[in-house]
Amino acid sequence: MGSLPGYIQQRNELFEELWQKHISEQKQKEKIEVAVEVVEDGKEPVSSQVKAWETTPAQLLRHVDKAFASQVVVAKIEGELWDLDRPIEKACKISYVLFSTTEGRMVFWHSSAHVLGEACECHYTCLLSHGPPVEEGFFYDMRIGDGEAVKETDLGPLQKGADRVMKEKQPFERLWVSKLNLEKMFGYSKYKMHYINSLLPDEGSTVYRCGTLVDLCRGPHIQNTSKIKGFKIMKNSSCYFLGDKDGDSLQRIYGVAFPDKKLLAEHLKFLEEAAKRDHRRIGKDQELFMFDELASGCPFFLPHGTRIFNAIQGFLREQYFLRGYHEVQSPNMYDSTLWKISGHWAHYEVNMFRVEVDNKTWAMKAMNCPGHCKIFASKERTYRELPLRMADFGHLHRNEASGALHGLTRVRKFQQDDAHIFCTFDQITQEIEGYFDFLSYVYNTFDMDFSLRLSTRPEKFLGDIETWKSAEEKLTQALNNFSSKTGKGWELNPGDGAFYGPKIDIEISDALRRSFQCATMQLDFQLPEAFALEFMTHEKAAKAKEETSSDTNGPAKAKGGGSEANLSAKAKGPVVGAQEKESQTVNIRNRDDQKTQAKGELIPLEEAITKLVELRDQRRLVNSIDVQRRSANGGTANETAVNDALKKAEAKIEELTAKLKEAGLSGNQ
């Protein structure tokens, strides 16, 4: 490792100066005794008296099982992730997070990204951008020289640099720094300055030191670099700063790390097997789907793939029917006014494909919800129609970044089994439970295991906090009910809800135990208000019916008015009333056939279904069902017609016989 450039040395000297000041201030704090509870899953909490601003969560690991303690990555105090070596500040409950959890892996891989950052800074003297954890490891973005690229020959030295950092057992040291000092510390880097000026509060933020790397970071982190036992640099690529194609071109290096070398070996074997089962490879080999650079992110489904797609869609369509959903179709693009009403334009415009129509800005449909709201609002609704379940297999388009596209798992054009349920507040829990039953049936059919996560209110959100709390309580209640029935637990994912409401994210696992966020259940109180969606309550309907019965001039004038009798009188097709309901029969009326509008013979329900199935299968141009009508004397229309014809014939015979007699001829002549 050569000497670091002057600007990095100045950064580190400023950190050291502020760090010594921080140490001095810590010593001056009053070390009062406070009560803490150490919580370990499945065990009774352990209470203890400790000194605030001195005792750390790491020191309290003596209260938990040794095997458990060896897997701990970070602490959690009152729900907040907390560095193991950061002093406790007040009375609290403390729990610990393991590497086996999602939270634990994210912290561990975030710390590993700092190890990679230090190795890169020492090797390249580059300008680091950011290094976050991702689903299967971590990466770090950087600018090398005047835009140089990472070479294959660089990866070996970088791996050695990371190994050195781990052997040195470098501690992660947390320091709060004012914004003024942050600007002094990172003024050499336009990338760090962007984050300071656009993302951080005016008061300042935290910085972490790890060996020679001082990095802008919220943390938390593992105790020291020796906790990383297996570290592997995986690959490199180029990217744009902030994902903007007009921004600087940066280099990105990916890595993965584990607290055990055995886990690293298992992971590398897993990746080898995953490559054999890559759906992109299977799709090509079996001629299921293809992609073309002239429609990047938009799959072409080939004949074999289309057959599979149609089979799955048919399966879902059948389930929608059995579960009381009504399938609809909505437009593929809308005037941007619709998206502004729904709130999507302010939060999602950058991810929508826009087009000019009649000097107005339109956008391709990225989600179905606003269109379904327009369908709901297209007529006056009553409480009898709720819950109203709408399903839609419409095409959706989202302007995903080119670097994020990945086979069929991240595309720009897709279809999904999307549905929206319009219901009353009291119906929410039962509808969510019905959704869970639907979800379980579908995933069990395909032998897919799944997990549940409740994502709550994010920093930027629509609506008021009380409404959000009510929504989150409803989802929590439904999750607890489902968990008690099935034994399937769920996780809390704070702050990751959609901007318009909390949601339950469902992750599925494939044959290689890889997790994918698939279905989602979102509770939205904002859209009904944005579109002023209303329905007529039971009380309003009763009042409207009362007014109708006393109004001889027509239906009620009340909002949503019109009696059941008025609605039934307009019906064309099977008519069902009290008599039909009791006798399990129907009275069929053919549209545009006035002769069938009077009440006819009541047909048994099974016979009516048979006739309807025959009508569907025959595909006749005359779309009607043969029905028989009762005449005044109680016979059917056919019987009456025959009797009338016989009577006329008999009258004619009598008339002819009389004329023959007058002519002197007998009837047999």
XYZ file of C-alpha atoms in Angstrom:
669
model
C 0.000 0.000 0.000
C 1.471 3.319 -1.075
C 0.998 6.653 0.640
C -2.457 8.190 0.424
C -2.990 11.509 -1.403
C -2.994 14.734 0.600
C -6.783 15.274 0.527
C -7.385 11.852 2.094
C -4.743 12.501 4.749
C -6.394 15.861 5.579
C -9.788 14.142 5.833
C -8.398 11.570 8.245
C -6.571 14.184 10.331
C -9.814 16.171 10.763
C -11.635 13.009 11.820
C -8.937 12.217 14.389
C -9.148 15.753 15.789
C -12.939 15.500 16.139
C -12.668 11.953 17.493
C -10.380 13.021 20.361
C -12.824 15.793 21.198
C -15.650 13.240 21.176
C -13.704 10.934 23.542
C -13.174 13.831 25.937
C -16.876 14.727 25.894
C -17.855 11.114 26.524
C -15.681 11.055 29.649
C -17.450 14.143 30.986
C -20.949 12.629 30.741
C -22.587 11.551 33.993
C -22.542 7.769 34.279
C -25.851 7.194 36.075
C -27.251 3.701 36.635
C -30.211 2.715 34.452
C -32.275 -0.458 34.142
C -32.103 -2.500 30.953
C -33.773 -5.687 29.813
C -31.912 -8.111 27.561
C -34.432 -9.930 25.343
C -33.670 -13.225 23.602
C -36.291 -15.064 21.543
C -37.973 -17.871 23.445
C -36.472 -16.925 26.807
C -37.416 -14.769 29.744
C -35.948 -11.221 29.600
C -32.903 -10.638 31.801
C -32.967 -7.389 33.815
C -29.763 -5.614 34.756
C -28.503 -2.311 36.167
C -25.883 -0.671 33.929
C -24.157 2.690 33.586
C -25.465 5.026 30.905
C -22.844 6.377 28.465
C -20.446 3.637 29.488
C -21.955 0.128 29.204
C -22.312 -1.192 25.660
C -24.640 -3.884 24.203
C -21.544 -6.002 23.496
C -20.789 -6.172 27.230
C -24.314 -7.494 27.892
C -23.875 -10.466 25.580
C -22.801 -12.387 28.697
C -26.521 -12.630 29.510
C -27.319 -14.667 26.375
C -26.414 -18.152 25.171
C -22.793 -18.407 23.909
C -23.780 -20.066 20.630
C -26.337 -17.304 20.094
C -23.820 -14.581 21.009
C -21.317 -15.879 18.452
C -23.800 -15.190 15.639
C -24.741 -11.654 16.738
C -24.029 -8.917 14.202
C -25.593 -5.851 15.775
C -27.855 -4.826 18.659
C -31.342 -3.354 18.595
C -32.398 -0.874 21.276
C -36.113 -0.062 21.443
C -36.434 -1.135 17.821
C -33.456 0.902 16.546
C -30.383 -0.867 15.170
C -27.408 -0.033 17.405
C -23.635 -0.632 17.170
C -22.490 -3.254 19.657
C -19.741 -0.931 20.949
C -21.923 2.199 21.132
C -22.737 3.063 24.780
C -26.290 2.715 26.047
C -27.778 6.171 26.723
C -30.837 5.435 28.890
C -33.057 2.706 30.337
C -34.171 0.418 27.517
C -34.894 -3.023 26.119
C -32.049 -4.601 24.167
C -32.258 -7.425 21.652
C -29.698 -8.792 19.219
C -29.734 -9.353 15.462
C -28.132 -12.410 13.873
C -26.500 -12.840 10.482
C -29.225 -15.350 9.603
C -31.807 -12.532 9.486
C -32.261 -10.077 6.636
C -31.423 -7.143 8.913
C -28.287 -8.885 10.137
C -27.015 -9.643 6.635
C -27.651 -6.085 5.479
C -25.557 -4.665 8.346
C -22.805 -7.253 7.827
C -22.625 -6.603 4.076
C -22.710 -2.846 4.623
C -19.636 -3.164 6.839
C -18.026 -5.413 4.221
C -18.615 -2.695 1.623
C -16.482 -0.368 3.784
C -13.709 -2.985 3.708
C -13.938 -3.006 -0.097
C -13.976 0.806 -0.122
C -10.779 0.965 1.920
C -9.068 -1.561 -0.374
C -10.133 0.413 -3.469
C -9.116 3.774 -2.019
C -5.671 2.409 -1.149
C -5.202 0.702 -4.534
C -6.591 3.355 -6.886
C -6.621 6.563 -4.746
C -10.089 6.874 -6.301
C -13.090 9.038 -5.432
C -15.640 6.819 -3.706
C -19.336 7.428 -4.338
C -21.444 5.035 -2.240
C -21.307 1.400 -1.152
C -24.610 -0.148 -0.032
C -25.593 -3.711 0.821
C -27.788 -5.450 -1.761
C -29.746 -8.687 -1.889
C -26.767 -10.969 -2.421
C -23.819 -8.983 -1.078
C -22.662 -5.414 -1.639
C -20.940 -3.093 -4.087
C -18.984 0.147 -4.137
C -19.127 2.798 -6.878
C -16.062 4.947 -7.583
C -14.421 7.283 -10.058
C -10.916 6.147 -11.031
C -8.586 8.822 -12.423
C -10.077 10.506 -15.499
C -12.580 7.726 -16.074
C -10.370 4.651 -16.163
C -11.963 1.210 -15.975
C -11.344 -1.621 -13.518
C -9.185 -4.295 -15.137
C -9.402 -8.026 -14.584
C -5.835 -7.890 -13.257
C -6.943 -5.444 -10.533
C -9.215 -7.938 -8.777
C -6.365 -9.992 -7.272
C -4.648 -7.017 -5.583
C -8.026 -5.736 -4.374
C -8.776 -9.134 -2.799
C -5.387 -9.038 -1.034
C -6.118 -5.514 0.191
C -9.429 -6.641 1.670
C -7.735 -9.629 3.343
C -5.218 -7.262 4.939
C -8.010 -5.039 6.315
C -9.751 -8.052 7.890
C -6.533 -9.318 9.519
C -5.875 -5.922 11.082
C -9.085 -6.184 13.159
C -9.932 -2.563 12.436
C -12.758 -1.239 14.671
C -15.730 0.662 13.224
C -15.762 4.007 15.035
C -18.908 6.149 14.954
C -18.728 9.949 15.119
C -21.418 12.597 14.756
C -20.118 15.524 12.646
C -21.670 18.934 11.980
C -22.551 19.835 8.411
C -19.833 22.503 8.349
C -17.175 19.953 9.280
C -18.634 17.409 6.847
C -18.080 19.926 4.068
C -14.470 20.402 5.215
C -13.953 16.650 5.530
C -15.360 15.653 2.111
C -15.007 18.848 0.116
C -12.587 17.092 -2.242
C -15.356 14.783 -3.571
C -18.308 16.096 -5.568
C -20.021 12.762 -5.014
C -19.898 12.962 -1.216
C -20.846 16.646 -1.374
C -23.940 15.743 -3.364
C -25.110 13.437 -0.566
C -24.253 16.019 2.095
C -26.198 18.793 0.372
C -29.186 16.806 -0.868
C -29.782 14.057 1.700
C -28.512 15.169 5.103
C -30.211 17.459 7.640
C -28.697 20.880 8.298
C -27.450 19.781 11.723
C -25.083 17.147 10.353
C -24.790 13.367 10.325
C -22.602 10.463 11.356
C -19.285 9.349 9.900
C -17.552 6.004 10.439
C -13.838 5.267 10.481
C -12.449 1.885 9.544
C -8.650 1.814 9.237
C -7.673 4.525 6.732
C -11.223 4.850 5.383
C -13.384 7.631 6.756
C -16.808 7.483 5.162
C -20.082 9.344 5.314
C -22.462 6.753 6.771
C -25.522 6.364 9.009
C -24.463 2.889 10.147
C -24.697 0.782 12.197
C -21.785 -1.608 11.674
C -20.179 -4.754 13.023
C -17.640 -4.353 15.842
C -14.485 -4.790 13.769
C -13.230 -6.164 10.455
C -12.021 -9.458 11.971
C -15.675 -10.567 12.231
C -15.521 -11.082 8.449
C -14.040 -14.540 7.828
C -14.951 -15.112 4.182
C -14.670 -12.258 1.650
C -14.874 -12.557 -2.132
C -14.779 -9.923 -4.893
C -17.260 -11.203 -7.458
C -17.332 -8.953 -10.528
C -17.166 -5.394 -11.810
C -19.127 -3.217 -14.210
C -19.629 0.407 -15.185
C -22.558 2.566 -14.067
C -23.727 6.171 -13.999
C -23.659 8.391 -10.930
C -27.195 8.319 -9.463
C -28.229 6.119 -12.390
C -28.407 9.191 -14.635
C -27.075 8.553 -18.148
C -26.075 12.224 -18.326
C -24.018 11.904 -15.130
C -20.441 10.751 -14.600
C -19.490 7.241 -15.627
C -18.324 5.304 -12.556
C -16.865 1.878 -11.876
C -18.768 -0.584 -9.700
C -17.180 -3.534 -7.911
C -19.355 -6.258 -6.357
C -18.479 -8.505 -3.450
C -19.949 -10.892 -0.897
C -18.816 -11.739 2.634
C -19.692 -14.097 5.489
C -18.821 -14.581 9.163
C -17.663 -18.115 8.298
C -15.515 -19.432 5.420
C -17.798 -22.465 5.159
C -20.754 -20.185 4.458
C -18.774 -18.505 1.673
C -17.969 -21.869 0.094
C -21.636 -22.879 0.254
C -22.644 -19.589 -1.333
C -20.217 -19.983 -4.230
C -21.553 -23.510 -4.827
C -25.067 -22.116 -4.710
C -24.202 -19.539 -7.392
C -22.782 -22.300 -9.561
C -26.051 -24.239 -9.326
C -28.099 -21.085 -9.824
C -26.335 -20.393 -13.127
C -27.538 -23.769 -14.396
C -31.122 -22.819 -13.476
C -31.040 -19.207 -14.682
C -34.511 -18.576 -16.136
C -32.981 -16.507 -18.942
C -30.982 -19.522 -20.062
C -33.961 -21.881 -19.747
C -36.192 -19.445 -21.611
C -33.789 -19.396 -24.531
C -33.041 -23.136 -24.567
C -36.720 -24.125 -24.423
C -37.858 -21.322 -26.759
C -40.201 -19.789 -24.192
C -39.353 -16.098 -24.592
C -36.805 -13.757 -26.095
C -35.613 -10.147 -25.887
C -34.460 -7.719 -28.550
C -32.374 -4.566 -28.123
C -34.987 -2.611 -30.108
C -37.469 -3.266 -27.286
C -35.180 -3.593 -24.266
C -36.970 -4.753 -21.155
C -40.032 -5.876 -23.143
C -40.227 -9.669 -23.527
C -41.453 -11.507 -26.606
C -43.374 -14.632 -25.577
C -42.849 -17.408 -28.117
C -45.468 -20.131 -28.826
C -44.328 -22.468 -26.028
C -44.081 -19.607 -23.542
C -47.468 -18.244 -24.576
C -49.083 -21.622 -23.909
C -47.647 -21.614 -20.383
C -48.683 -17.979 -19.884
C -52.259 -18.711 -21.018
C -52.483 -21.798 -18.795
C -51.448 -19.824 -15.716
C -53.757 -16.955 -16.626
C -56.630 -19.392 -17.128
C -55.975 -20.930 -13.712
C -56.039 -17.495 -12.071
C -59.100 -16.406 -14.059
C -60.987 -19.456 -12.785
C -60.020 -18.631 -9.208
C -61.114 -15.015 -9.654
C -64.545 -16.248 -10.753
C -64.884 -18.706 -7.865
C -63.851 -16.038 -5.339
C -66.267 -13.363 -6.505
C -63.933 -11.128 -8.533
C -65.141 -9.297 -11.638
C -62.619 -9.082 -14.456
C -62.355 -5.689 -16.177
C -60.164 -4.045 -18.800
C -58.872 -0.500 -18.547
C -57.059 1.802 -21.046
C -53.337 1.473 -21.699
C -52.683 5.206 -21.386
C -54.279 8.224 -19.769
C -54.098 11.990 -19.726
C -51.576 12.966 -17.033
C -54.444 14.648 -15.164
C -55.552 11.210 -13.963
C -52.104 10.467 -12.525
C -52.055 13.871 -10.823
C -55.407 13.139 -9.168
C -54.166 9.764 -7.936
C -50.883 11.228 -6.658
C -48.696 9.012 -8.839
C -47.458 11.911 -10.985
C -45.737 13.607 -8.049
C -44.069 10.393 -6.861
C -43.685 8.232 -9.956
C -43.549 10.485 -13.033
C -39.889 9.704 -13.749
C -40.756 5.987 -14.045
C -43.596 6.511 -16.541
C -43.463 6.565 -20.340
C -44.914 9.861 -21.565
C -46.409 10.789 -24.942
C -47.925 13.967 -26.385
C -51.575 13.648 -27.477
C -53.477 16.725 -28.760
C -50.900 19.019 -27.143
C -51.438 17.325 -23.778
C -49.107 15.053 -21.821
C -50.327 11.494 -21.512
C -48.599 8.545 -19.855
C -48.628 4.801 -20.400
C -50.392 2.896 -17.639
C -47.905 1.885 -14.955
C -50.527 0.579 -12.520
C -54.227 -0.282 -12.661
C -55.585 1.408 -9.530
C -56.593 4.835 -10.972
C -58.459 3.171 -13.839
C -60.344 0.922 -11.438
C -61.301 3.979 -9.398
C -62.790 5.521 -12.561
C -64.793 2.333 -13.157
C -66.100 2.414 -9.583
C -67.057 6.072 -9.952
C -68.806 5.507 -13.297
C -72.159 4.805 -11.637
C -73.900 5.276 -8.320
C -72.985 2.432 -5.954
C -74.866 1.020 -2.970
C -73.706 -0.916 0.069
C -75.130 -4.100 -1.534
C -72.340 -4.012 -4.140
C -69.593 -4.038 -1.499
C -67.133 -5.562 -1.322
C -66.607 -4.992 -5.054
C -63.620 -6.986 -6.300
C -62.108 -5.939 -9.652
C -59.448 -8.004 -11.423
C -57.354 -6.867 -14.395
C -54.753 -8.634 -16.552
C -53.953 -5.400 -18.418
C -50.533 -4.516 -19.841
C -48.408 -2.238 -17.654
C -45.357 -0.186 -18.670
C -42.697 1.184 -16.318
C -39.577 3.079 -17.325
C -37.086 1.036 -15.335
C -33.423 2.047 -15.516
C -31.560 0.026 -18.125
C -29.079 -1.188 -15.515
C -31.897 -2.613 -13.389
C -33.421 -4.769 -16.146
C -33.040 -8.494 -15.508
C -34.750 -11.215 -17.531
C -38.420 -11.538 -16.603
C -37.871 -10.417 -13.002
C -37.386 -6.720 -13.866
C -38.927 -5.544 -17.130
C -40.513 -2.470 -18.702
C -43.660 -4.160 -20.024
C -45.558 -6.839 -18.103
C -48.921 -8.222 -17.025
C -49.887 -9.221 -13.520
C -52.880 -10.782 -11.801
C -53.840 -7.418 -10.356
C -56.999 -6.774 -8.360
C -58.547 -4.013 -6.283
C -61.184 -4.539 -3.614
C -63.518 -1.652 -2.766
C -64.977 -2.284 0.682
C -66.159 -0.645 3.882
C -63.870 -0.182 6.854
C -65.641 -3.016 8.695
C -65.007 -5.394 5.768
C -61.232 -4.847 5.621
C -60.192 -7.685 7.921
C -62.412 -10.304 6.254
C -61.205 -9.227 2.791
C -57.547 -9.478 3.811
C -58.212 -12.930 5.268
C -59.886 -13.900 1.977
C -56.832 -12.619 0.149
C -54.559 -14.740 2.348
C -56.665 -17.799 1.523
C -56.376 -17.000 -2.205
C -52.639 -16.422 -1.842
C -52.078 -19.687 0.017
C -54.082 -21.676 -2.531
C -52.105 -20.326 -5.502
C -48.648 -20.700 -3.955
C -49.432 -24.146 -2.519
C -50.622 -25.269 -5.962
C -47.190 -24.391 -7.352
C -45.422 -25.753 -4.237
C -43.935 -22.356 -3.433
C -43.052 -21.418 0.119
C -43.606 -17.776 1.022
C -42.920 -15.291 3.808
C -44.777 -12.133 4.861
C -43.490 -8.654 5.723
C -45.497 -5.660 6.909
C -44.065 -2.456 5.402
C -45.137 0.664 7.299
C -45.276 4.440 6.710
C -42.262 5.845 4.796
C -40.716 9.264 5.338
C -42.611 10.742 2.382
C -46.289 9.839 2.455
C -49.761 11.031 1.511
C -52.572 11.559 4.029
C -52.653 12.021 7.790
C -50.862 9.928 10.394
C -54.075 8.768 12.109
C -55.343 7.220 8.885
C -51.996 5.469 8.438
C -52.164 4.125 11.988
C -55.656 2.738 11.375
C -54.497 1.057 8.167
C -51.414 -0.450 9.829
C -53.519 -1.746 12.730
C -55.894 -3.497 10.308
C -53.017 -5.181 8.488
C -51.373 -6.200 11.765
C -54.624 -7.738 12.999
C -55.066 -9.711 9.766
C -51.442 -10.933 9.858
C -51.793 -12.068 13.463
C -55.026 -13.929 12.644
C -53.371 -15.654 9.681
C -50.309 -16.492 11.772
C -52.405 -18.056 14.555
C -54.295 -20.219 12.024
C -51.319 -21.376 9.970
C -48.306 -21.016 12.257
C -46.607 -18.867 9.610
C -44.868 -15.868 11.171
C -44.296 -12.445 9.692
C -41.682 -9.676 9.876
C -41.999 -5.939 10.373
C -40.338 -3.813 7.681
C -40.494 -0.254 9.079
C -40.647 2.694 6.701
C -40.845 0.693 3.486
C -44.546 1.143 2.705
C -45.827 2.771 -0.487
C -46.314 6.553 -0.341
C -50.111 6.070 -0.326
C -50.466 3.291 2.235
C -48.910 0.423 4.212
C -48.518 -2.937 2.518
C -47.854 -6.598 3.106
C -45.025 -7.826 0.884
C -44.927 -11.509 0.047
C -41.600 -13.112 -0.770
C -41.379 -16.497 -2.457
C -38.410 -18.842 -2.660
C -37.306 -20.781 -5.713
C -35.701 -24.227 -5.897
C -32.372 -22.702 -4.814
C -33.909 -20.897 -1.807
C -33.482 -17.512 -3.455
C -36.092 -14.981 -2.316
C -38.106 -12.796 -4.678
C -40.626 -10.148 -3.703
C -43.698 -11.228 -5.656
C -47.243 -10.499 -4.476
C -48.161 -7.473 -2.397
C -51.297 -6.446 -0.510
C -51.689 -2.700 -0.085
C -54.282 -0.882 1.989
C -55.035 2.477 0.374
C -57.181 5.099 2.104
C -55.908 7.886 -0.161
C -57.285 6.938 -3.590
C -60.966 6.837 -2.543
C -60.569 10.365 -1.191
C -58.626 11.582 -4.234
C -61.335 10.298 -6.600
C -64.213 11.185 -4.233
C -65.509 7.597 -4.326
C -68.863 7.154 -2.611
C -71.509 4.522 -2.050
C -75.050 4.650 -0.699
C -75.282 3.297 2.842
C -78.065 1.034 4.132
C -79.786 3.988 5.780
C -79.602 6.085 2.612
C -80.917 3.210 0.494
C -83.883 2.686 2.831
C -84.718 6.380 2.656
C -84.435 6.366 -1.146
C -86.777 3.357 -1.378
C -89.269 5.066 0.927
C -89.232 8.190 -1.245
C -89.619 6.091 -4.389
C -92.765 4.333 -3.132
C -94.421 7.697 -2.476
C -93.345 9.272 -5.781
C -95.733 8.300 -8.608
C -93.761 10.270 -11.197
C -90.621 8.118 -11.225
C -87.586 6.967 -9.228
C -86.326 8.747 -6.137
C -84.303 11.921 -6.544
C -81.970 11.095 -3.662
C -78.296 10.483 -4.556
C -77.970 6.869 -5.625
C -81.785 6.591 -5.708
C -83.958 4.173 -7.654
C -85.841 1.294 -6.079
C -85.084 -2.376 -6.621
C -88.311 -2.627 -8.615
C -87.156 0.077 -11.004
C -83.833 -1.672 -11.507
C -85.457 -5.057 -12.135
C -87.896 -3.639 -14.676
C -84.954 -2.775 -16.930
C -83.485 -6.275 -16.810
C -83.037 -8.294 -20.001
C -82.169 -11.948 -19.388
C -82.923 -14.175 -16.407
C -85.144 -12.387 -13.884
C -85.065 -13.536 -10.277
C -87.522 -12.437 -7.617
C -88.877 -13.872 -4.395
C -90.914 -16.586 -6.154
C -87.970 -17.652 -8.303
C -85.607 -17.657 -5.353
C -87.923 -19.894 -3.336
C -88.590 -22.362 -6.156
C -85.025 -22.318 -7.609
C -86.357 -21.293 -11.006
C -85.800 -18.394 -13.403
C -87.974 -16.405 -15.755
C -86.035 -15.795 -18.989
C -86.529 -12.694 -21.139
C -84.756 -12.280 -24.455
C -83.333 -8.871 -25.201
C -85.101 -6.975 -28.045
C -87.878 -9.612 -28.182
C -91.044 -7.935 -26.971
C -93.010 -11.225 -27.031
C -90.838 -12.554 -24.186
C -91.106 -9.520 -21.914
C -94.264 -10.734 -20.178
C -93.893 -13.237 -17.403
C -93.445 -16.679 -18.910
C -93.061 -20.176 -17.634
C -90.676 -20.537 -14.715
C -87.800 -22.753 -15.833
C -85.877 -24.918 -13.324
C -82.444 -23.460 -12.673
C -80.582 -26.554 -13.921
C -82.546 -26.483 -17.192
C -81.812 -22.761 -17.611
C -78.096 -23.376 -17.091
C -78.180 -26.162 -19.704
C -79.863 -23.823 -22.187
C -77.324 -21.079 -21.506
C -74.382 -23.473 -21.970
C -75.892 -24.670 -25.264
C -76.351 -21.062 -26.377
C -72.699 -20.317 -25.569
C -71.386 -23.394 -27.382
C -73.574 -23.028 -30.498
C -72.487 -19.417 -31.117
C -75.710 -18.668 -32.957
C -76.226 -15.320 -34.694
C -79.657 -15.072 -33.030
C -78.607 -14.787 -29.423
C -81.812 -15.892 -27.689
C -83.266 -18.811 -25.764
C -86.516 -20.517 -26.764
C -89.042 -19.834 -24.024
C -92.718 -20.686 -23.614
C -95.227 -18.177 -22.276
C -98.321 -18.866 -20.174
C -101.625 -17.712 -21.717
C -104.541 -16.353 -19.749
C -106.109 -19.834 -19.372
C -102.889 -21.221 -17.869
C -101.544 -23.093 -20.933
C -98.231 -22.437 -22.625
C -97.982 -20.231 -25.692
C -97.475 -23.301 -27.958
C -100.472 -25.129 -26.506
C -102.696 -22.076 -26.967
C -101.612 -21.631 -30.580
C -102.434 -25.288 -31.430
C -105.816 -25.074 -29.736
C -106.641 -21.858 -31.622
C -105.688 -23.476 -34.937
C -107.862 -26.541 -34.203
C -110.827 -24.367 -33.303
C -110.447 -22.365 -36.525
C -110.194 -25.581 -38.557
C -113.300 -27.019 -36.909
C -115.198 -23.781 -37.592
C -114.131 -23.879 -41.245
C -115.262 -27.492 -41.613
C -118.645 -26.662 -40.106
C -118.982 -23.694 -42.493
C -118.154 -25.848 -45.569
C -120.529 -28.610 -44.424
C -123.406 -26.130 -44.147
C -122.765 -24.821 -47.700
C -122.719 -28.351 -49.084
C -126.039 -29.111 -47.493
C -127.509 -25.972 -49.018
C -126.318 -27.191 -52.424
C -128.028 -30.560 -51.870
C -124.745 -32.429 -51.372
C -123.878 -34.615 -48.418
C -120.674 -34.222 -46.507
C -119.253 -37.561 -47.764
C -119.759 -36.642 -51.420
